[in-house]
Short mmCIF file of C-alpha atoms and ligand atoms in Angstrom, two decimals:
data_model
loop_
_atom_site.label_atom_id
_atom_site.label_comp_id
_atom_site.label_asym_id
_atom_site.label_seq_id
_atom_site.Cartn_x
_atom_site.Cartn_y
_atom_site.Cartn_z
CA MET A 1 2.91 -70.70 28.46
CA GLY A 2 2.51 -70.56 32.25
CA ILE A 3 -0.78 -70.80 34.38
CA ASP A 4 -2.53 -67.38 34.74
CA LYS A 5 -2.43 -65.94 38.16
CA LYS A 6 -5.18 -66.64 40.27
CA ARG A 7 -7.39 -64.36 42.47
CA ILE A 8 -7.29 -64.98 46.17
CA VAL A 9 -9.71 -63.90 48.77
CA ILE A 10 -8.56 -64.20 52.33
CA LEU A 11 -11.03 -64.54 55.29
CA VAL A 12 -9.65 -63.58 58.79
CA SER A 13 -10.73 -62.93 62.39
CA GLY A 14 -7.41 -61.71 64.21
CA SER A 15 -3.91 -60.89 64.03
CA GLY A 16 -3.54 -61.89 60.43
CA SER A 17 0.02 -63.22 60.54
CA ASN A 18 -0.84 -65.99 58.06
CA ALA A 19 -2.55 -63.34 55.93
CA GLN A 20 0.60 -61.56 55.98
CA ALA A 21 2.67 -64.44 54.96
CA ILE A 22 0.29 -65.13 51.92
CA ILE A 23 0.40 -61.28 50.96
CA ASP A 24 4.21 -61.29 51.08
CA ALA A 25 4.52 -64.62 48.92
CA CYS A 26 2.13 -63.17 46.14
CA ALA A 27 4.25 -59.93 46.31
CA LYS A 28 7.52 -61.99 45.96
CA GLY A 29 5.83 -64.20 43.20
CA THR A 30 6.15 -67.31 45.26
CA ILE A 31 2.33 -67.73 45.10
CA ASN A 32 1.17 -67.45 41.59
CA GLY A 33 -1.71 -65.24 42.55
CA ASP A 34 -2.89 -61.89 43.72
CA VAL A 35 -4.77 -61.23 46.93
CA VAL A 36 -7.92 -59.28 45.84
CA LYS A 37 -9.60 -58.86 49.05
CA VAL A 38 -9.29 -59.55 52.92
CA ILE A 39 -12.47 -59.90 54.77
CA SER A 40 -12.89 -60.08 58.49
CA ASN A 41 -15.83 -61.13 60.61
CA VAL A 42 -14.27 -58.95 63.45
CA PRO A 43 -14.19 -55.31 62.74
CA GLU A 44 -11.12 -54.71 64.89
CA ALA A 45 -9.03 -57.49 63.54
CA PHE A 46 -5.32 -56.37 63.09
CA ALA A 47 -5.35 -58.37 59.69
CA LEU A 48 -7.39 -55.51 58.14
CA GLU A 49 -4.70 -53.03 58.92
CA ARG A 50 -2.05 -55.32 57.40
CA ALA A 51 -4.12 -55.67 54.12
CA GLU A 52 -4.54 -51.88 54.06
CA LEU A 53 -0.82 -51.09 54.34
CA ALA A 54 -0.33 -53.68 51.51
CA GLY A 55 -2.82 -51.78 49.51
CA ILE A 56 -5.29 -54.51 49.39
CA PRO A 57 -9.24 -53.91 49.74
CA ALA A 58 -10.06 -54.87 53.27
CA ILE A 59 -13.70 -54.93 54.91
CA SER A 60 -15.14 -56.29 58.00
CA ILE A 61 -18.60 -57.91 58.04
CA ASP A 62 -19.63 -58.06 61.68
CA HIS A 63 -21.26 -61.45 62.30
CA LYS A 64 -22.73 -59.92 65.39
CA SER A 65 -25.12 -57.72 63.29
CA PHE A 66 -26.61 -60.59 61.59
CA ASP A 67 -29.60 -62.81 62.51
CA GLY A 68 -28.41 -66.43 62.25
CA ARG A 69 -25.33 -68.06 60.62
CA GLU A 70 -27.03 -68.51 57.12
CA ASN A 71 -27.64 -64.74 56.81
CA PHE A 72 -24.14 -63.82 57.58
CA ASP A 73 -22.78 -66.61 55.19
CA LEU A 74 -24.95 -65.03 52.49
CA ALA A 75 -23.57 -61.56 53.01
CA LEU A 76 -20.09 -62.91 53.05
CA ALA A 77 -20.65 -64.86 49.87
CA ASP A 78 -21.86 -61.57 48.14
CA GLU A 79 -18.68 -59.91 49.09
CA ILE A 80 -16.65 -62.81 47.85
CA ASP A 81 -18.37 -63.06 44.57
CA SER A 82 -18.01 -59.33 43.87
CA VAL A 83 -14.37 -59.95 43.35
CA ARG A 84 -14.58 -63.25 41.34
CA PRO A 85 -11.97 -65.20 43.23
CA ASP A 86 -10.47 -68.36 42.04
CA LEU A 87 -9.83 -69.49 45.69
CA ILE A 88 -10.78 -68.37 49.21
CA VAL A 89 -8.40 -69.12 52.04
CA LEU A 90 -9.13 -69.08 55.79
CA ALA A 91 -6.31 -67.68 57.73
CA GLY A 92 -7.33 -67.60 61.33
CA PHE A 93 -10.98 -67.29 60.43
CA MET A 94 -12.82 -68.33 63.75
CA ARG A 95 -16.25 -68.71 62.37
CA ILE A 96 -17.91 -71.88 61.67
CA LEU A 97 -19.40 -71.72 57.99
CA SER A 98 -22.75 -73.15 57.04
CA ASN A 99 -23.02 -76.12 54.53
CA ASN A 100 -24.56 -74.22 51.94
CA PHE A 101 -21.66 -71.83 52.00
CA VAL A 102 -18.96 -74.71 52.04
CA ASN A 103 -20.70 -76.58 49.32
CA LYS A 104 -20.89 -73.47 47.03
CA TYR A 105 -17.08 -73.04 47.21
CA ILE A 106 -15.94 -76.77 47.86
CA GLY A 107 -12.78 -77.46 46.06
CA LYS A 108 -11.65 -73.70 46.14
CA LEU A 109 -11.64 -73.33 50.07
CA LEU A 110 -8.56 -73.98 52.02
CA ASN A 111 -7.99 -73.76 55.82
CA ILE A 112 -5.07 -73.78 58.21
CA HIS A 113 -5.64 -75.52 61.53
CA PRO A 114 -3.16 -75.53 64.36
CA SER A 115 -3.01 -79.19 65.18
CA LEU A 116 -1.97 -82.51 63.38
CA LEU A 117 -5.45 -83.28 61.99
CA PRO A 118 -7.51 -85.53 62.75
CA LYS A 119 -6.11 -84.88 66.23
CA TYR A 120 -7.70 -81.90 67.94
CA PRO A 121 -10.23 -80.48 65.66
CA GLY A 122 -12.01 -77.25 67.13
CA LEU A 123 -10.45 -74.88 69.79
CA SER A 124 -7.81 -74.76 72.36
CA THR A 125 -5.42 -77.03 70.38
CA HIS A 126 -2.16 -76.00 71.90
CA GLN A 127 -3.60 -76.44 75.37
CA ARG A 128 -4.87 -79.88 74.46
CA ALA A 129 -1.42 -81.03 73.20
CA ILE A 130 0.22 -79.81 76.45
CA ASP A 131 -2.49 -81.21 78.65
CA ASN A 132 -2.01 -84.64 76.76
CA MET A 133 1.79 -84.25 77.20
CA ASP A 134 2.21 -84.80 73.52
CA GLN A 135 5.90 -84.76 72.37
CA GLU A 136 4.76 -83.44 68.89
CA HIS A 137 2.25 -81.01 67.83
CA GLY A 138 1.91 -79.05 64.41
CA THR A 139 -0.37 -77.64 61.75
CA SER A 140 -2.42 -78.88 58.85
CA VAL A 141 -3.60 -77.24 55.58
CA HIS A 142 -6.74 -78.83 54.40
CA PHE A 143 -9.46 -78.58 52.03
CA VAL A 144 -12.72 -77.37 53.72
CA THR A 145 -15.72 -79.53 53.68
CA PRO A 146 -19.00 -79.42 55.70
CA GLU A 147 -17.37 -81.50 58.42
CA LEU A 148 -15.54 -78.98 60.87
CA ASP A 149 -11.80 -79.36 60.52
CA GLY A 150 -12.57 -82.73 58.78
CA GLY A 151 -11.70 -81.89 55.19
CA PRO A 152 -8.88 -83.87 53.60
CA VAL A 153 -5.34 -82.77 54.57
CA VAL A 154 -2.88 -81.47 51.91
CA LEU A 155 0.32 -80.70 53.96
CA GLN A 156 1.20 -80.84 57.67
CA ALA A 157 4.05 -79.49 59.64
CA LYS A 158 5.27 -80.84 62.86
CA VAL A 159 6.95 -78.90 65.90
CA PRO A 160 8.30 -80.51 69.12
CA VAL A 161 6.64 -79.84 72.49
CA PHE A 162 9.14 -79.18 75.12
CA GLU A 163 8.62 -79.63 78.78
CA GLY A 164 7.37 -76.42 80.50
CA ASP A 165 6.05 -75.11 77.16
CA ASP A 166 3.21 -72.62 77.63
CA VAL A 167 0.42 -72.17 75.07
CA ASP A 168 2.08 -68.90 73.91
CA GLU A 169 5.33 -70.54 73.19
CA LEU A 170 3.70 -73.36 71.52
CA ALA A 171 1.55 -71.18 69.29
CA LEU A 172 4.46 -69.25 68.18
CA ARG A 173 6.27 -72.36 67.23
CA VAL A 174 3.37 -73.45 65.30
CA LEU A 175 2.81 -70.29 63.59
CA ALA A 176 6.36 -70.18 62.32
CA GLN A 177 5.59 -73.43 60.37
CA GLU A 178 2.12 -72.23 59.28
CA HIS A 179 3.85 -69.16 57.59
CA LYS A 180 5.91 -71.77 55.59
CA ILE A 181 3.42 -74.33 54.46
CA TYR A 182 0.37 -72.21 53.93
CA PRO A 183 1.79 -70.38 51.03
CA ILE A 184 3.07 -73.58 49.48
CA VAL A 185 -0.26 -75.04 49.39
CA ILE A 186 -1.97 -72.09 48.12
CA ASN A 187 0.61 -72.01 45.28
CA TRP A 188 0.04 -75.53 44.55
CA LEU A 189 -3.84 -74.76 44.18
CA CYS A 190 -3.13 -71.55 42.06
CA ASN A 191 -0.96 -73.71 39.77
CA GLU A 192 -3.74 -76.39 39.80
CA ARG A 193 -1.37 -79.07 41.03
CA ILE A 194 -3.87 -80.10 43.73
CA SER A 195 -7.57 -80.67 43.69
CA LEU A 196 -10.43 -82.27 45.86
CA SER A 197 -11.93 -85.20 44.32
CA ALA A 198 -14.29 -87.56 46.09
CA MET A 199 -13.09 -86.05 49.45
CA LYS A 200 -9.52 -86.91 48.76
CA VAL A 201 -6.78 -84.71 47.70
CA LEU A 202 -5.24 -85.24 44.25
CA PHE A 203 -1.59 -84.02 43.92
CA ASP A 204 -0.62 -84.07 40.21
CA GLY A 205 -3.24 -86.49 39.56
CA GLN A 206 -2.22 -88.86 42.44
CA VAL A 207 -4.29 -89.50 45.60
CA LEU A 208 -2.54 -88.16 48.67
CA PRO A 209 -2.35 -90.12 51.91
CA GLU A 210 -4.42 -89.05 54.83
CA CYS A 211 -1.71 -87.05 56.40
CA GLY A 212 -1.23 -85.17 53.14
CA TYR A 213 1.75 -84.65 50.82
CA ALA A 214 4.78 -85.05 53.35
CA SER A 215 5.06 -87.76 55.97
CA ASP A 216 7.87 -89.07 57.99
C1 GAR B 1 -3.34 -69.60 63.24
O1 GAR B 1 -2.66 -70.44 64.16
C2 GAR B 1 -4.34 -70.56 62.64
O2 GAR B 1 -4.03 -71.90 62.38
C3 GAR B 1 -5.54 -70.50 63.67
O3 GAR B 1 -5.56 -69.38 64.32
C4 GAR B 1 -4.29 -68.74 64.14
C5 GAR B 1 -4.36 -67.56 63.49
O4 GAR B 1 -3.28 -66.63 63.52
N1 GAR B 1 -6.73 -70.98 63.15
C6 GAR B 1 -7.62 -71.72 63.62
O5 GAR B 1 -7.46 -72.06 65.06
C7 GAR B 1 -8.86 -72.08 62.86
N2 GAR B 1 -9.71 -73.06 63.47
P1 GAR B 1 -3.08 -65.50 62.46
O6 GAR B 1 -4.38 -64.54 62.53
O7 GAR B 1 -1.77 -64.76 63.08
O8 GAR B 1 -2.83 -65.92 61.22
#
């Protein structure tokens, strides 16, 4: 007997190319789960159209219409809870979540961040890699904890930075890797192969190193 399919909620703010990769992987069966709702904090996010095209319920909760972060997060949690998800994945979700929200879902919350964490938490990661003349850059999938972009890494992918790269070129190179590694990690969580324990990632019961599953 296999493990039952998991119910996945995706949080987005923008284009939603990662959300698309997750939706496609669920449709193909390479993620043992179903996306049951897509929620955006930005009403005009293209990710909502992608979800609707795939027949997935998609709604926006505009953070601008809330008085304070906690109130937005409470409304977000209500929407999430209404579909009883097993996991919640942040895919280009550009809001900082309150500690109460994170602690409510801890262990079920994944994020993808466009840098080789712990390098470059926060914004403008591609520009910072270029400005620092880094030769490699990349992306990290991590469990979300109250520390911004500070939760333990499950898997990273590296890309080269070429001389003369601009932010758009580098971002596209990173995105191509994100579309590969995020579905892999989500499937691990769906199949209960990874878990968060004492701020470390366990993979099949073994503690992963700080850079996650794969390393040089
Ligand atoms: C992705 O590169 C993701 O890593 C990044 O936003 C992009 C969203 O693209 N997320 C963050 O910066 C979160 N701090 P998408 O909307 O096409 O998936």
